[in-house]
Every structure is written in C-alpha cells, then in structure tokens.
Amino acid sequence: MNLTNFIRNEQLHELTEAIKSNPDIVNQPDERGFTPLVLASYLGKETVARLLIENGADIDAQDAMIGNTALMGVCFKGAVRLAKLLIEKGANTTLKNNNGETALDFAKNGGHEKIVSILT
C-alpha cells in the first residue's frame, strides 16, 4: 500500500479501504513529515481532503519541515474552494508556522485576494 500514490492519483476506493484497515493512517506523516491532509491539500485534491477530514484527519496538523498546515498550503497555492472547505471544517486560521507566518500571510503574499477576503 502506498498512501501517497492513493492521494496523488485520487484513488478514493483504495484510500477508503486503507483507512478501514488502519484508521490511524489519516494522521500518519510520510517520510518528509507531511500528513495525508497536508499532502492532499497542497496537491489540490479536494475530494481526497474531504475524505480524510471525514475520517478524522487532524485539520490543523503541521508538517515537520516548517510547520505549515493544510490551510497554509492552499492559501499559498490559491485554491479557493479547498480553503473554504478547510475553514468550514474548522481549520484554525490564526496558527503560525515556524517562521511566524499564518494562512493569511500566504494568501496576501501570493496575491490571492479571494482567499484574503475569506480570511479577513
């Protein structure tokens, strides 16, 4: 089983089965320190992110590299729908990474005005 491939390729059936077999994998970081939700969000995989959240993924988990959350990743990328989903599901909009940056900082720096307006 390669969870990363399931996420990248949006293999929802395989991902669902993997979670049924081992529910803890929804929060298990990969070799780079990214949780499945952080990875799915960064890749723009909204359906996968929703599935992970519905199965108990920690929405505010921070990666091991610089402490970015899934919300920070989508704000950096400019993924409006995914940002809305994460916020709807309770993502903490004020968390800071190791550099003291918030999701709002990423949205502003990227010029993603729609996300800035959602966050403010």
N, C-alpha and C. Protein backbone atom coordinates (compact mmCIF):
# COMPACT_ATOMS: atom_id res chain seq x y z
N MET A 1 0.83 -1.18 0.00
CA MET A 1 0.00 0.00 0.00
C MET A 1 0.88 1.25 0.00
N ASN A 2 0.59 2.14 -0.92
CA ASN A 2 1.31 3.39 -0.95
C ASN A 2 0.31 4.53 -0.83
N LEU A 3 0.16 5.01 0.37
CA LEU A 3 -0.81 6.05 0.68
C LEU A 3 -0.59 7.30 -0.18
N THR A 4 0.66 7.67 -0.39
CA THR A 4 0.97 8.85 -1.19
C THR A 4 0.41 8.70 -2.60
N ASN A 5 0.57 7.53 -3.20
CA ASN A 5 0.03 7.31 -4.54
C ASN A 5 -1.49 7.36 -4.55
N PHE A 6 -2.12 6.81 -3.53
CA PHE A 6 -3.58 6.87 -3.44
C PHE A 6 -4.04 8.32 -3.44
N ILE A 7 -3.31 9.16 -2.71
CA ILE A 7 -3.67 10.58 -2.62
C ILE A 7 -3.40 11.28 -3.95
N ARG A 8 -2.21 11.10 -4.48
CA ARG A 8 -1.83 11.76 -5.74
C ARG A 8 -2.78 11.40 -6.89
N ASN A 9 -3.17 10.12 -6.95
CA ASN A 9 -4.00 9.62 -8.05
C ASN A 9 -5.49 9.63 -7.75
N GLU A 10 -5.84 10.19 -6.59
CA GLU A 10 -7.24 10.26 -6.15
C GLU A 10 -7.93 8.89 -6.21
N GLN A 11 -7.23 7.90 -5.70
CA GLN A 11 -7.77 6.55 -5.64
C GLN A 11 -8.60 6.42 -4.36
N LEU A 12 -9.82 6.92 -4.43
CA LEU A 12 -10.67 7.02 -3.25
C LEU A 12 -11.04 5.66 -2.67
N HIS A 13 -11.33 4.70 -3.52
CA HIS A 13 -11.69 3.37 -3.03
C HIS A 13 -10.52 2.76 -2.25
N GLU A 14 -9.34 2.82 -2.84
CA GLU A 14 -8.15 2.25 -2.19
C GLU A 14 -7.83 2.99 -0.90
N LEU A 15 -7.98 4.30 -0.94
CA LEU A 15 -7.73 5.11 0.26
C LEU A 15 -8.73 4.77 1.36
N THR A 16 -9.98 4.63 0.99
CA THR A 16 -11.03 4.27 1.97
C THR A 16 -10.73 2.91 2.59
N GLU A 17 -10.33 1.95 1.77
CA GLU A 17 -10.01 0.62 2.29
C GLU A 17 -8.80 0.66 3.21
N ALA A 18 -7.80 1.45 2.85
CA ALA A 18 -6.61 1.58 3.69
C ALA A 18 -6.97 2.18 5.05
N ILE A 19 -7.86 3.16 5.04
CA ILE A 19 -8.29 3.79 6.30
C ILE A 19 -9.09 2.81 7.14
N LYS A 20 -9.94 2.00 6.49
CA LYS A 20 -10.69 0.98 7.23
C LYS A 20 -9.76 -0.01 7.89
N SER A 21 -8.69 -0.37 7.19
CA SER A 21 -7.72 -1.33 7.72
C SER A 21 -6.89 -0.75 8.86
N ASN A 22 -6.61 0.54 8.75
CA ASN A 22 -5.77 1.20 9.76
C ASN A 22 -6.18 2.66 9.88
N PRO A 23 -7.18 2.95 10.72
CA PRO A 23 -7.69 4.33 10.85
C PRO A 23 -6.63 5.36 11.22
N ASP A 24 -5.55 4.93 11.85
CA ASP A 24 -4.51 5.87 12.28
C ASP A 24 -3.75 6.50 11.12
N ILE A 25 -3.84 5.91 9.93
CA ILE A 25 -3.05 6.45 8.81
C ILE A 25 -3.51 7.83 8.39
N VAL A 26 -4.71 8.24 8.77
CA VAL A 26 -5.18 9.57 8.35
C VAL A 26 -4.32 10.69 8.94
N ASN A 27 -3.57 10.39 9.98
CA ASN A 27 -2.70 11.40 10.60
C ASN A 27 -1.23 11.00 10.59
N GLN A 28 -0.90 9.95 9.88
CA GLN A 28 0.48 9.45 9.87
C GLN A 28 1.32 10.20 8.83
N PRO A 29 2.34 10.93 9.28
CA PRO A 29 3.16 11.68 8.34
C PRO A 29 3.98 10.75 7.43
N ASP A 30 4.26 11.25 6.23
CA ASP A 30 5.13 10.50 5.33
C ASP A 30 6.59 10.76 5.68
N GLU A 31 7.49 10.29 4.85
CA GLU A 31 8.93 10.41 5.16
C GLU A 31 9.41 11.85 5.20
N ARG A 32 8.65 12.78 4.60
CA ARG A 32 9.02 14.20 4.63
C ARG A 32 8.32 14.95 5.76
N GLY A 33 7.44 14.26 6.48
CA GLY A 33 6.75 14.89 7.59
C GLY A 33 5.41 15.51 7.23
N PHE A 34 4.88 15.17 6.04
CA PHE A 34 3.58 15.67 5.62
C PHE A 34 2.49 14.68 5.99
N THR A 35 1.45 15.16 6.67
CA THR A 35 0.31 14.29 6.92
C THR A 35 -0.45 14.12 5.61
N PRO A 36 -1.29 13.09 5.50
CA PRO A 36 -2.07 12.92 4.28
C PRO A 36 -2.90 14.16 3.92
N LEU A 37 -3.47 14.84 4.91
CA LEU A 37 -4.28 16.02 4.62
C LEU A 37 -3.43 17.16 4.10
N VAL A 38 -2.27 17.36 4.67
CA VAL A 38 -1.38 18.41 4.19
C VAL A 38 -1.01 18.12 2.73
N LEU A 39 -0.66 16.88 2.44
CA LEU A 39 -0.29 16.50 1.08
C LEU A 39 -1.46 16.67 0.11
N ALA A 40 -2.62 16.16 0.48
CA ALA A 40 -3.80 16.27 -0.39
C ALA A 40 -4.15 17.73 -0.66
N SER A 41 -4.07 18.55 0.36
CA SER A 41 -4.39 19.97 0.21
C SER A 41 -3.39 20.67 -0.68
N TYR A 42 -2.12 20.38 -0.45
CA TYR A 42 -1.08 21.01 -1.26
C TYR A 42 -1.21 20.63 -2.73
N LEU A 43 -1.66 19.39 -2.98
CA LEU A 43 -1.84 18.92 -4.36
C LEU A 43 -3.19 19.34 -4.95
N GLY A 44 -4.03 19.99 -4.15
CA GLY A 44 -5.32 20.44 -4.65
C GLY A 44 -6.35 19.34 -4.79
N LYS A 45 -6.22 18.28 -4.04
CA LYS A 45 -7.11 17.12 -4.13
C LYS A 45 -8.26 17.28 -3.15
N GLU A 46 -9.23 18.07 -3.55
CA GLU A 46 -10.35 18.42 -2.67
C GLU A 46 -11.14 17.20 -2.21
N THR A 47 -11.43 16.28 -3.11
CA THR A 47 -12.21 15.09 -2.76
C THR A 47 -11.46 14.23 -1.76
N VAL A 48 -10.17 14.10 -1.96
CA VAL A 48 -9.34 13.33 -1.02
C VAL A 48 -9.30 14.04 0.33
N ALA A 49 -9.12 15.34 0.32
CA ALA A 49 -9.08 16.10 1.58
C ALA A 49 -10.38 15.92 2.35
N ARG A 50 -11.50 15.99 1.64
CA ARG A 50 -12.80 15.80 2.29
C ARG A 50 -12.90 14.41 2.92
N LEU A 51 -12.47 13.39 2.18
CA LEU A 51 -12.49 12.02 2.69
C LEU A 51 -11.63 11.88 3.95
N LEU A 52 -10.45 12.47 3.92
CA LEU A 52 -9.56 12.40 5.08
C LEU A 52 -10.17 13.10 6.29
N ILE A 53 -10.75 14.27 6.08
CA ILE A 53 -11.38 15.02 7.17
C ILE A 53 -12.53 14.22 7.76
N GLU A 54 -13.34 13.63 6.89
CA GLU A 54 -14.49 12.83 7.35
C GLU A 54 -14.05 11.61 8.14
N ASN A 55 -12.80 11.20 7.95
CA ASN A 55 -12.28 10.03 8.65
C ASN A 55 -11.33 10.39 9.78
N GLY A 56 -11.42 11.63 10.25
CA GLY A 56 -10.70 12.01 11.47
C GLY A 56 -9.34 12.65 11.30
N ALA A 57 -9.01 13.09 10.09
CA ALA A 57 -7.71 13.76 9.92
C ALA A 57 -7.65 15.03 10.77
N ASP A 58 -6.51 15.25 11.39
CA ASP A 58 -6.29 16.45 12.19
C ASP A 58 -6.16 17.63 11.23
N ILE A 59 -7.17 18.47 11.18
CA ILE A 59 -7.22 19.55 10.21
C ILE A 59 -6.13 20.59 10.43
N ASP A 60 -5.61 20.68 11.63
CA ASP A 60 -4.58 21.67 11.95
C ASP A 60 -3.19 21.07 12.12
N ALA A 61 -3.01 19.82 11.67
CA ALA A 61 -1.69 19.20 11.77
C ALA A 61 -0.67 20.03 10.99
N GLN A 62 0.51 20.15 11.55
CA GLN A 62 1.56 20.94 10.92
C GLN A 62 2.66 20.01 10.40
N ASP A 63 3.19 20.34 9.22
CA ASP A 63 4.24 19.49 8.67
C ASP A 63 5.52 19.64 9.48
N ALA A 64 6.40 18.66 9.32
CA ALA A 64 7.64 18.63 10.10
C ALA A 64 8.70 19.57 9.55
N MET A 65 8.52 20.05 8.34
CA MET A 65 9.55 20.89 7.72
C MET A 65 9.55 22.31 8.31
N ILE A 66 8.44 23.03 8.14
CA ILE A 66 8.36 24.39 8.68
C ILE A 66 7.07 24.67 9.43
N GLY A 67 6.32 23.61 9.69
CA GLY A 67 5.12 23.79 10.48
C GLY A 67 3.92 24.32 9.71
N ASN A 68 3.90 24.11 8.39
CA ASN A 68 2.74 24.55 7.62
C ASN A 68 1.57 23.61 7.82
N THR A 69 0.37 24.16 7.78
CA THR A 69 -0.86 23.38 7.86
C THR A 69 -1.43 23.21 6.45
N ALA A 70 -2.47 22.39 6.35
CA ALA A 70 -3.16 22.22 5.07
C ALA A 70 -3.69 23.56 4.59
N LEU A 71 -4.25 24.37 5.49
CA LEU A 71 -4.79 25.67 5.10
C LEU A 71 -3.70 26.59 4.58
N MET A 72 -2.55 26.57 5.20
CA MET A 72 -1.44 27.40 4.72
C MET A 72 -1.06 27.00 3.30
N GLY A 73 -1.03 25.69 3.06
CA GLY A 73 -0.68 25.19 1.72
C GLY A 73 -1.64 25.66 0.65
N VAL A 74 -2.94 25.61 0.93
CA VAL A 74 -3.91 26.03 -0.09
C VAL A 74 -3.92 27.54 -0.24
N CYS A 75 -3.61 28.26 0.81
CA CYS A 75 -3.53 29.72 0.70
C CYS A 75 -2.31 30.11 -0.13
N PHE A 76 -1.24 29.37 -0.02
CA PHE A 76 -0.05 29.59 -0.84
C PHE A 76 -0.36 29.33 -2.31
N LYS A 77 -1.11 28.25 -2.57
CA LYS A 77 -1.43 27.84 -3.94
C LYS A 77 -2.58 28.64 -4.55
N GLY A 78 -3.45 29.20 -3.70
CA GLY A 78 -4.59 29.95 -4.21
C GLY A 78 -5.82 29.11 -4.50
N ALA A 79 -5.94 27.98 -3.84
CA ALA A 79 -7.07 27.07 -4.04
C ALA A 79 -8.26 27.51 -3.19
N VAL A 80 -9.11 28.33 -3.78
CA VAL A 80 -10.22 28.95 -3.05
C VAL A 80 -11.19 27.92 -2.49
N ARG A 81 -11.65 26.99 -3.32
CA ARG A 81 -12.63 26.00 -2.84
C ARG A 81 -12.08 25.15 -1.70
N LEU A 82 -10.84 24.77 -1.81
CA LEU A 82 -10.23 23.96 -0.76
C LEU A 82 -10.04 24.79 0.51
N ALA A 83 -9.70 26.04 0.36
CA ALA A 83 -9.59 26.92 1.53
C ALA A 83 -10.93 27.03 2.24
N LYS A 84 -12.00 27.23 1.45
CA LYS A 84 -13.34 27.31 2.04
C LYS A 84 -13.69 26.02 2.78
N LEU A 85 -13.39 24.87 2.17
CA LEU A 85 -13.68 23.59 2.81
C LEU A 85 -12.96 23.47 4.15
N LEU A 86 -11.68 23.75 4.17
CA LEU A 86 -10.90 23.63 5.40
C LEU A 86 -11.42 24.57 6.48
N ILE A 87 -11.76 25.78 6.10
CA ILE A 87 -12.29 26.74 7.07
C ILE A 87 -13.65 26.28 7.58
N GLU A 88 -14.51 25.81 6.67
CA GLU A 88 -15.82 25.27 7.06
C GLU A 88 -15.69 24.14 8.07
N LYS A 89 -14.66 23.33 7.88
CA LYS A 89 -14.47 22.16 8.73
C LYS A 89 -13.70 22.49 10.00
N GLY A 90 -13.39 23.77 10.20
CA GLY A 90 -12.82 24.19 11.48
C GLY A 90 -11.33 24.45 11.52
N ALA A 91 -10.68 24.60 10.37
CA ALA A 91 -9.25 24.90 10.39
C ALA A 91 -8.98 26.20 11.13
N ASN A 92 -7.95 26.19 11.94
CA ASN A 92 -7.55 27.36 12.71
C ASN A 92 -6.85 28.33 11.76
N THR A 93 -7.44 29.47 11.55
CA THR A 93 -6.90 30.44 10.60
C THR A 93 -5.77 31.28 11.19
N THR A 94 -5.53 31.18 12.47
CA THR A 94 -4.51 32.02 13.11
C THR A 94 -3.24 31.27 13.51
N LEU A 95 -3.19 29.98 13.23
CA LEU A 95 -1.96 29.22 13.54
C LEU A 95 -0.78 29.82 12.80
N LYS A 96 0.39 29.74 13.40
CA LYS A 96 1.62 30.24 12.78
C LYS A 96 2.58 29.07 12.54
N ASN A 97 3.31 29.14 11.44
CA ASN A 97 4.34 28.14 11.19
C ASN A 97 5.62 28.56 11.93
N ASN A 98 6.69 27.82 11.71
CA ASN A 98 7.94 28.10 12.42
C ASN A 98 8.55 29.45 12.05
N ASN A 99 8.11 30.02 10.93
CA ASN A 99 8.60 31.34 10.51
C ASN A 99 7.67 32.46 10.96
N GLY A 100 6.64 32.11 11.74
CA GLY A 100 5.70 33.10 12.23
C GLY A 100 4.63 33.50 11.21
N GLU A 101 4.49 32.73 10.14
CA GLU A 101 3.53 33.06 9.08
C GLU A 101 2.20 32.35 9.31
N THR A 102 1.12 33.03 8.94
CA THR A 102 -0.23 32.46 9.02
C THR A 102 -0.75 32.19 7.60
N ALA A 103 -1.90 31.55 7.54
CA ALA A 103 -2.55 31.31 6.25
C ALA A 103 -2.81 32.64 5.54
N LEU A 104 -3.20 33.64 6.28
CA LEU A 104 -3.46 34.95 5.70
C LEU A 104 -2.20 35.53 5.07
N ASP A 105 -1.07 35.35 5.72
CA ASP A 105 0.20 35.83 5.16
C ASP A 105 0.46 35.17 3.80
N PHE A 106 0.22 33.87 3.72
CA PHE A 106 0.44 33.15 2.46
C PHE A 106 -0.49 33.67 1.37
N ALA A 107 -1.75 33.87 1.72
CA ALA A 107 -2.72 34.37 0.74
C ALA A 107 -2.34 35.76 0.26
N LYS A 108 -1.95 36.64 1.18
CA LYS A 108 -1.55 38.00 0.81
C LYS A 108 -0.31 37.98 -0.07
N ASN A 109 0.71 37.22 0.35
CA ASN A 109 1.96 37.18 -0.39
C ASN A 109 1.78 36.60 -1.79
N GLY A 110 0.81 35.71 -1.94
CA GLY A 110 0.53 35.11 -3.24
C GLY A 110 -0.43 35.93 -4.09
N GLY A 111 -0.97 36.99 -3.53
CA GLY A 111 -1.91 37.81 -4.27
C GLY A 111 -3.26 37.14 -4.49
N HIS A 112 -3.63 36.25 -3.59
CA HIS A 112 -4.88 35.51 -3.71
C HIS A 112 -5.99 36.24 -2.96
N GLU A 113 -6.50 37.28 -3.58
CA GLU A 113 -7.44 38.21 -2.94
C GLU A 113 -8.74 37.53 -2.48
N LYS A 114 -9.23 36.54 -3.23
CA LYS A 114 -10.46 35.85 -2.80
C LYS A 114 -10.24 35.15 -1.46
N ILE A 115 -9.10 34.54 -1.32
CA ILE A 115 -8.80 33.86 -0.05
C ILE A 115 -8.56 34.88 1.06
N VAL A 116 -7.89 35.97 0.73
CA VAL A 116 -7.68 37.04 1.73
C VAL A 116 -9.03 37.51 2.25
N SER A 117 -9.99 37.70 1.35
CA SER A 117 -11.29 38.19 1.79
C SER A 117 -12.04 37.16 2.64
N ILE A 118 -11.81 35.89 2.41
CA ILE A 118 -12.42 34.84 3.22
C ILE A 118 -11.83 34.84 4.62
N LEU A 119 -10.53 35.08 4.70
CA LEU A 119 -9.81 35.01 5.97
C LEU A 119 -9.94 36.28 6.83
N THR A 120 -10.39 37.38 6.22
CA THR A 120 -10.44 38.62 7.00
C THR A 120 -11.88 39.03 7.29
